[in-house]
Amino acid sequence: MARKNLIAISDSHAAADGERPAVGRPIAGLAPAPRSNGLVGGITRSLSNITQKVERAEELERQLAEGHAIVELEPSLIDSSFIIDRLGVAPEVQAMLVQQIRDHGQQVPILVRPHPTESGRYQVAYGHRRLAALREIGSRVKAVIRELSDEQLVISQGQENNARTDLSFIERALFAARLEERGFSRDTIMSALGVDKAALSKMIAVVRRLPLGVIEAIGAAPGFGRRRWMELADLIERDDRRLRALEFIGTAELKKLDSDQRFEKLFAFLSLARKPSKAETWVAPDRSRAVRIRETDTETMLAFSKKAAPGFADFVRQRLEALYLEYQRETGD
C-alpha cells in the first residue's frame, strides 16, 4: 500500500473515534506540526523543522533535569555559603552593581542549592553580591537550583570566582585556608582555586603566619600579591611586632582609608617601628673583650667569648638565680 494511503487510513481511524490524528507528545511546549498537502520537498522541510524543535526541546528537558532552569526566589529564603570568600566589598562598587541591576535587571542568575538542614530554604554557591544588591532593591532573585554536595558547592564557588578574576590574592588564600580548616582535601581546594600543589601551600602558609584580625582589618587589598603579604608577615614576626600591628589596625586613622591604603599604612608603620639592633662589646677590667652585647626593642643578648674568657659563660649561668634575686631586691619587682 502506498505511504500516503497508510497515512490517510490512520487519520481516518482517528477521526472515526472522535480524536485528532496522533502526531506525538508535545515536548516542553512544542506544538504539533500542521499537516501539509504540498510536495515531497515541503514535507521534508517540515520534518526537518520538527526534528530541530524536538532536539531543542530535548536539550531543554536535559537542562531541567540537571537543574539548569532559572527560577525566581524571595531573597529572604536564601542564605550565604558556609564558606565566605570575600573580605568585604567597597560601598561604591556595590552601589554601582545595585544601579546596574536597577537599570537593566538581573542579567546573570545566581547558583543555589536546597539548604542541607533547613527545609524550604536555599544556600548560595555563587552570586553573593548580586543577592545583596537584589535585597537592597527589593526584587526577587533569578537563580539556578542544583543539588550540590559540600564539595561540589565549594568547587563551583571557587571556579566562578576564578572565571571573574575579581578576588584578590589574600581573599583566595583565606578561602583556601578556611576550606582546609573544614576538612576539605587539598585536591578539592586545588580544583576550586585552579592552582597547583606548590601554589596552594604558599597561599595557606601566608594566612597561617598572619593574625586573622590583621587580614580582616586590611581587607582584600587587591593591589598586593603574595610577595608583599609575605613581607608583611616577616615584619609582624620580626621582634614580635604582632601586638603592635593589632593595636595599629584599630586606630580611627586606618579605618578611614581604602583597603590598599590600609595595607600600605600598616606596612610603613611596622617598617619604621623596627629599630636596628645595637651591638657593643663589654671590656673587662683586664682589657679583654669577654662579652658582646646585642640589643633590640624586645630583648638583650649576651655572647661570651670562649677565647677571651674561657668558662666565663658557665660561671654566669650558674649565678643567674642569685643575680636575678639581687635584681628584684634592688628594683622592688
Coordinates of C-alpha atoms in Angstrom, one line a residue:
M1 CA 0.0 0.0 0.0
A2 CA 1.3 3.4 -0.8
R3 CA 2.7 5.6 2.0
K4 CA 0.1 8.3 1.6
N5 CA -2.7 5.7 1.8
L6 CA -1.3 4.5 5.1
I7 CA -1.3 8.0 6.5
A8 CA -4.9 8.6 5.2
I9 CA -6.2 5.4 6.8
S10 CA -4.5 6.1 10.1
D11 CA -6.0 9.6 10.1
S12 CA -9.5 8.4 9.2
H13 CA -9.5 5.8 12.0
A14 CA -8.6 8.5 14.5
A15 CA -11.3 10.8 13.1
A16 CA -13.9 8.0 13.4
D17 CA -13.1 7.7 17.1
G18 CA -13.7 11.4 17.6
E19 CA -9.9 12.2 18.2
R20 CA -7.4 14.3 16.5
P21 CA -4.7 12.5 14.5
A22 CA -1.8 11.5 16.7
V23 CA 1.4 13.3 15.9
G24 CA 3.4 12.6 19.1
R25 CA 3.7 14.0 22.6
P26 CA 4.3 17.8 22.7
I27 CA 7.6 18.3 24.5
A28 CA 8.3 21.4 26.6
G29 CA 5.6 23.4 24.8
L30 CA 6.3 22.1 21.3
A31 CA 3.0 22.4 19.3
P32 CA 2.1 19.6 16.8
A33 CA 3.2 20.4 13.2
P34 CA 0.4 21.2 10.9
R35 CA -0.4 18.7 8.1
S36 CA 1.0 19.6 4.7
N37 CA -0.5 18.7 1.4
G38 CA 2.5 20.0 -0.5
L39 CA 5.1 18.2 -2.5
V40 CA 7.8 15.9 -1.1
G41 CA 10.2 18.9 -0.7
G42 CA 7.8 20.7 1.5
I43 CA 7.2 17.6 3.7
T44 CA 11.0 17.2 4.0
R45 CA 11.4 20.7 5.2
S46 CA 8.6 20.4 7.6
L47 CA 10.1 17.2 9.1
S48 CA 13.4 18.9 9.4
N49 CA 11.9 21.8 11.3
I50 CA 10.1 19.3 13.6
T51 CA 13.4 17.4 14.2
Q52 CA 15.2 20.7 15.1
K53 CA 12.4 21.7 17.5
V54 CA 12.4 18.2 19.1
E55 CA 16.2 18.4 19.6
R56 CA 15.8 21.9 21.2
A57 CA 13.1 20.6 23.5
E58 CA 15.2 17.5 24.4
E59 CA 18.1 19.8 25.3
L60 CA 15.7 21.9 27.5
E61 CA 14.4 18.8 29.2
R62 CA 18.0 17.7 29.9
Q63 CA 18.8 21.1 31.4
L64 CA 15.7 21.0 33.5
A65 CA 16.7 17.5 34.7
E66 CA 20.2 18.8 35.6
G67 CA 18.9 21.8 37.5
H68 CA 19.6 24.5 34.9
A69 CA 16.1 26.0 35.0
I70 CA 16.1 29.6 36.1
V71 CA 13.6 30.3 38.8
E72 CA 12.7 33.4 40.9
L73 CA 13.2 33.2 44.6
E74 CA 12.5 35.5 47.5
P75 CA 15.8 36.9 48.8
S76 CA 14.7 36.1 52.4
L77 CA 14.8 32.4 51.6
I78 CA 18.4 32.4 50.5
D79 CA 21.4 32.0 52.9
S80 CA 25.1 32.6 52.3
S81 CA 27.6 29.9 51.5
F82 CA 29.1 28.2 54.6
I83 CA 32.5 29.4 53.4
I84 CA 32.9 33.2 52.9
D85 CA 35.2 34.1 50.1
R86 CA 35.3 37.9 50.3
L87 CA 36.8 40.4 52.7
G88 CA 34.0 42.9 52.1
V89 CA 33.1 45.0 49.1
A90 CA 33.7 48.7 48.7
P91 CA 30.4 50.6 49.2
E92 CA 30.9 52.5 45.9
V93 CA 31.5 49.2 44.0
Q94 CA 28.4 47.6 45.4
A95 CA 26.4 50.8 44.7
M96 CA 27.4 50.6 41.0
L97 CA 26.1 47.0 40.9
V98 CA 22.8 48.0 42.5
Q99 CA 22.3 50.8 40.0
Q100 CA 23.2 48.5 37.1
I101 CA 20.6 45.9 38.1
R102 CA 18.0 48.7 38.6
D103 CA 18.7 49.9 35.1
H104 CA 19.0 46.6 33.2
G105 CA 17.6 43.9 35.5
Q106 CA 19.5 40.9 36.8
Q107 CA 21.3 39.5 33.7
V108 CA 23.1 36.6 35.2
P109 CA 21.4 34.2 37.6
I110 CA 23.0 33.1 40.9
L111 CA 23.6 29.4 41.7
V112 CA 21.9 28.0 44.8
R113 CA 21.3 24.6 46.3
P114 CA 18.5 23.4 48.6
H115 CA 19.6 24.2 52.1
P116 CA 21.1 21.0 53.6
T117 CA 19.5 21.4 57.0
E118 CA 16.5 23.8 56.6
S119 CA 13.6 22.8 54.5
G120 CA 12.3 25.4 52.1
R121 CA 15.5 27.4 52.2
Y122 CA 18.4 27.7 49.8
Q123 CA 22.2 28.3 50.1
V124 CA 24.3 30.3 47.7
A125 CA 27.2 28.7 45.8
Y126 CA 28.0 31.9 43.9
G127 CA 26.3 35.3 43.4
H128 CA 26.5 36.8 46.9
R129 CA 27.0 40.4 45.6
R130 CA 24.0 40.1 43.2
L131 CA 21.9 38.7 46.0
A132 CA 22.9 41.6 48.3
A133 CA 22.0 44.1 45.5
L134 CA 18.6 42.5 44.9
R135 CA 17.9 42.5 48.6
E136 CA 18.6 46.2 48.6
I137 CA 16.3 46.8 45.6
G138 CA 13.6 44.5 47.0
S139 CA 13.4 42.3 43.9
R140 CA 13.1 38.5 43.6
V141 CA 16.3 36.7 42.7
K142 CA 16.8 34.8 39.5
A143 CA 18.6 31.6 40.4
V144 CA 19.5 28.2 39.2
I145 CA 18.7 25.5 41.8
R146 CA 21.0 22.5 41.7
E147 CA 21.6 19.6 44.1
L148 CA 25.2 20.1 45.3
S149 CA 27.3 18.3 47.9
D150 CA 29.5 20.5 50.1
E151 CA 32.5 19.6 47.9
Q152 CA 30.6 20.5 44.7
L153 CA 29.4 23.8 46.2
V154 CA 32.9 25.0 47.1
I155 CA 34.3 23.9 43.7
S156 CA 31.5 25.8 41.9
Q157 CA 32.1 28.8 44.2
G158 CA 35.8 28.9 43.6
Q159 CA 35.7 28.3 39.9
E160 CA 33.1 31.0 39.4
N161 CA 35.4 33.4 41.3
N162 CA 38.4 32.3 39.2
A163 CA 36.4 32.9 36.0
R164 CA 35.7 36.5 37.1
T165 CA 39.2 37.0 38.4
D166 CA 38.0 39.6 40.9
L167 CA 39.1 38.1 44.1
S168 CA 42.4 39.3 45.5
F169 CA 45.3 37.1 46.5
I170 CA 44.6 37.3 50.2
E171 CA 40.9 36.5 49.7
R172 CA 41.8 33.4 47.7
A173 CA 44.4 32.4 50.2
L174 CA 41.9 32.9 53.1
F175 CA 39.3 30.9 51.2
A176 CA 41.8 28.1 50.8
A177 CA 42.8 28.1 54.5
R178 CA 39.1 28.1 55.6
L179 CA 38.4 25.2 53.3
E180 CA 41.3 23.2 54.8
E181 CA 40.1 24.0 58.3
R182 CA 36.7 22.5 57.5
G183 CA 38.4 19.3 56.4
F184 CA 38.4 19.6 52.6
S185 CA 41.2 17.8 50.8
R186 CA 44.0 19.7 49.1
D187 CA 42.8 18.1 45.8
T188 CA 39.4 19.7 46.3
I189 CA 40.8 23.0 47.2
M190 CA 43.2 23.0 44.2
S191 CA 40.2 22.3 41.9
A192 CA 38.2 25.1 43.5
L193 CA 41.0 27.6 43.1
G194 CA 42.6 26.3 39.9
V195 CA 46.1 26.2 41.4
D196 CA 48.8 23.6 41.8
K197 CA 50.0 22.0 45.0
A198 CA 53.0 24.3 45.4
A199 CA 51.0 27.5 44.9
L200 CA 48.3 26.3 47.3
S201 CA 50.9 25.5 50.0
K202 CA 52.3 29.1 49.7
M203 CA 48.8 30.6 49.9
I204 CA 47.9 28.7 53.1
A205 CA 51.3 29.4 54.6
V206 CA 50.8 33.2 54.3
V207 CA 47.4 33.0 56.1
R208 CA 48.9 30.8 58.9
R209 CA 51.6 33.4 59.6
L210 CA 49.3 36.4 59.8
P211 CA 46.8 37.3 62.6
L212 CA 43.3 36.9 61.3
G213 CA 42.5 40.3 62.8
V214 CA 45.1 41.9 60.7
I215 CA 43.9 40.3 57.5
E216 CA 40.3 41.2 58.1
A217 CA 41.1 44.8 59.1
I218 CA 43.2 45.4 56.0
G219 CA 40.6 43.7 53.7
A220 CA 41.0 42.5 50.1
A221 CA 44.0 44.8 49.2
P222 CA 43.6 44.0 45.5
G223 CA 46.8 45.8 44.7
F224 CA 49.1 43.5 46.6
G225 CA 50.0 39.9 45.8
R226 CA 51.7 37.0 47.6
R227 CA 55.2 38.6 47.8
R228 CA 54.0 41.7 49.6
W229 CA 51.8 39.8 52.1
M230 CA 54.8 37.5 52.8
E231 CA 56.9 40.7 53.5
L232 CA 54.2 41.9 55.9
A233 CA 54.2 38.6 57.7
D234 CA 58.0 38.9 58.0
L235 CA 57.6 42.4 59.6
I236 CA 55.0 41.2 62.0
E237 CA 57.0 38.2 63.1
R238 CA 60.3 40.1 63.5
D239 CA 60.9 41.3 67.0
D240 CA 57.4 40.1 67.9
R241 CA 55.5 43.1 66.4
R242 CA 52.2 41.2 66.4
L243 CA 50.8 43.2 69.3
R244 CA 51.8 46.5 67.8
A245 CA 50.2 45.5 64.5
L246 CA 46.9 44.6 66.2
E247 CA 46.9 47.8 68.1
F248 CA 47.6 49.9 65.0
I249 CA 44.8 48.4 62.9
G250 CA 42.2 49.5 65.4
T251 CA 43.1 53.2 65.0
A252 CA 40.5 55.6 63.6
E253 CA 43.1 56.9 61.1
L254 CA 43.4 53.5 59.5
K255 CA 39.7 52.8 59.2
K256 CA 39.2 55.9 57.1
L257 CA 41.4 54.5 54.3
D258 CA 40.6 52.1 51.5
S259 CA 42.0 48.6 51.6
D260 CA 45.2 49.1 49.6
Q261 CA 46.0 52.2 51.7
R262 CA 45.4 50.3 54.9
F263 CA 48.0 47.7 53.8
E264 CA 50.5 50.4 52.9
K265 CA 50.0 52.3 56.1
L266 CA 50.5 49.2 58.3
F267 CA 53.5 48.1 56.3
A268 CA 55.1 51.6 56.7
F269 CA 54.3 51.7 60.4
L270 CA 55.9 48.3 61.0
S271 CA 58.9 49.2 58.9
L272 CA 59.6 52.4 60.7
A273 CA 58.9 51.0 64.1
R274 CA 61.6 48.4 63.7
K275 CA 64.7 49.8 65.3
P276 CA 68.1 48.4 64.1
S277 CA 69.7 46.3 66.8
K278 CA 72.5 47.9 68.8
A279 CA 75.7 46.0 69.4
E280 CA 78.6 46.7 71.7
T281 CA 81.4 44.9 73.4
W282 CA 81.9 44.8 77.1
V283 CA 85.6 45.3 78.0
A284 CA 86.7 43.6 81.3
P285 CA 89.0 45.3 83.8
D286 CA 91.9 43.3 82.3
R287 CA 91.0 44.8 78.9
S288 CA 89.8 41.5 77.5
R289 CA 86.7 41.6 75.3
A290 CA 84.8 38.9 77.1
V291 CA 81.2 39.7 76.2
R292 CA 79.4 41.1 73.2
I293 CA 76.0 42.7 73.8
R294 CA 73.3 42.9 71.2
E295 CA 70.1 44.8 72.0
T296 CA 66.7 45.1 70.2
D297 CA 63.4 46.6 71.2
T298 CA 62.4 43.4 72.9
E299 CA 65.5 41.6 74.1
T300 CA 69.2 41.8 75.0
M301 CA 71.6 39.0 74.0
L302 CA 75.0 38.3 75.5
A303 CA 77.6 36.5 73.6
F304 CA 80.5 35.2 75.7
S305 CA 83.9 34.9 74.0
K306 CA 85.3 31.4 74.8
K307 CA 88.7 32.6 73.6
A308 CA 88.9 35.8 75.7
A309 CA 87.3 34.4 78.8
P310 CA 87.1 30.6 78.8
G311 CA 84.5 29.3 81.3
F312 CA 83.0 32.8 82.0
A313 CA 79.7 31.9 80.4
D314 CA 79.3 28.8 82.7
F315 CA 80.2 31.0 85.7
V316 CA 77.5 33.5 84.9
R317 CA 74.9 30.8 84.1
Q318 CA 75.4 29.2 87.5
R319 CA 74.8 32.5 89.2
L320 CA 71.8 33.6 87.2
E321 CA 69.3 32.8 90.0
A322 CA 71.3 34.8 92.6
L323 CA 71.7 37.7 90.1
Y324 CA 68.0 37.7 89.4
L325 CA 67.1 37.8 93.1
E326 CA 69.5 40.7 93.7
Y327 CA 67.9 42.5 90.7
Q328 CA 64.5 42.0 92.3
R329 CA 65.6 43.3 95.7
E330 CA 67.1 46.4 94.1
T331 CA 64.2 47.2 91.7
G332 CA 61.4 46.2 94.1
D333 CA 59.9 43.9 91.4

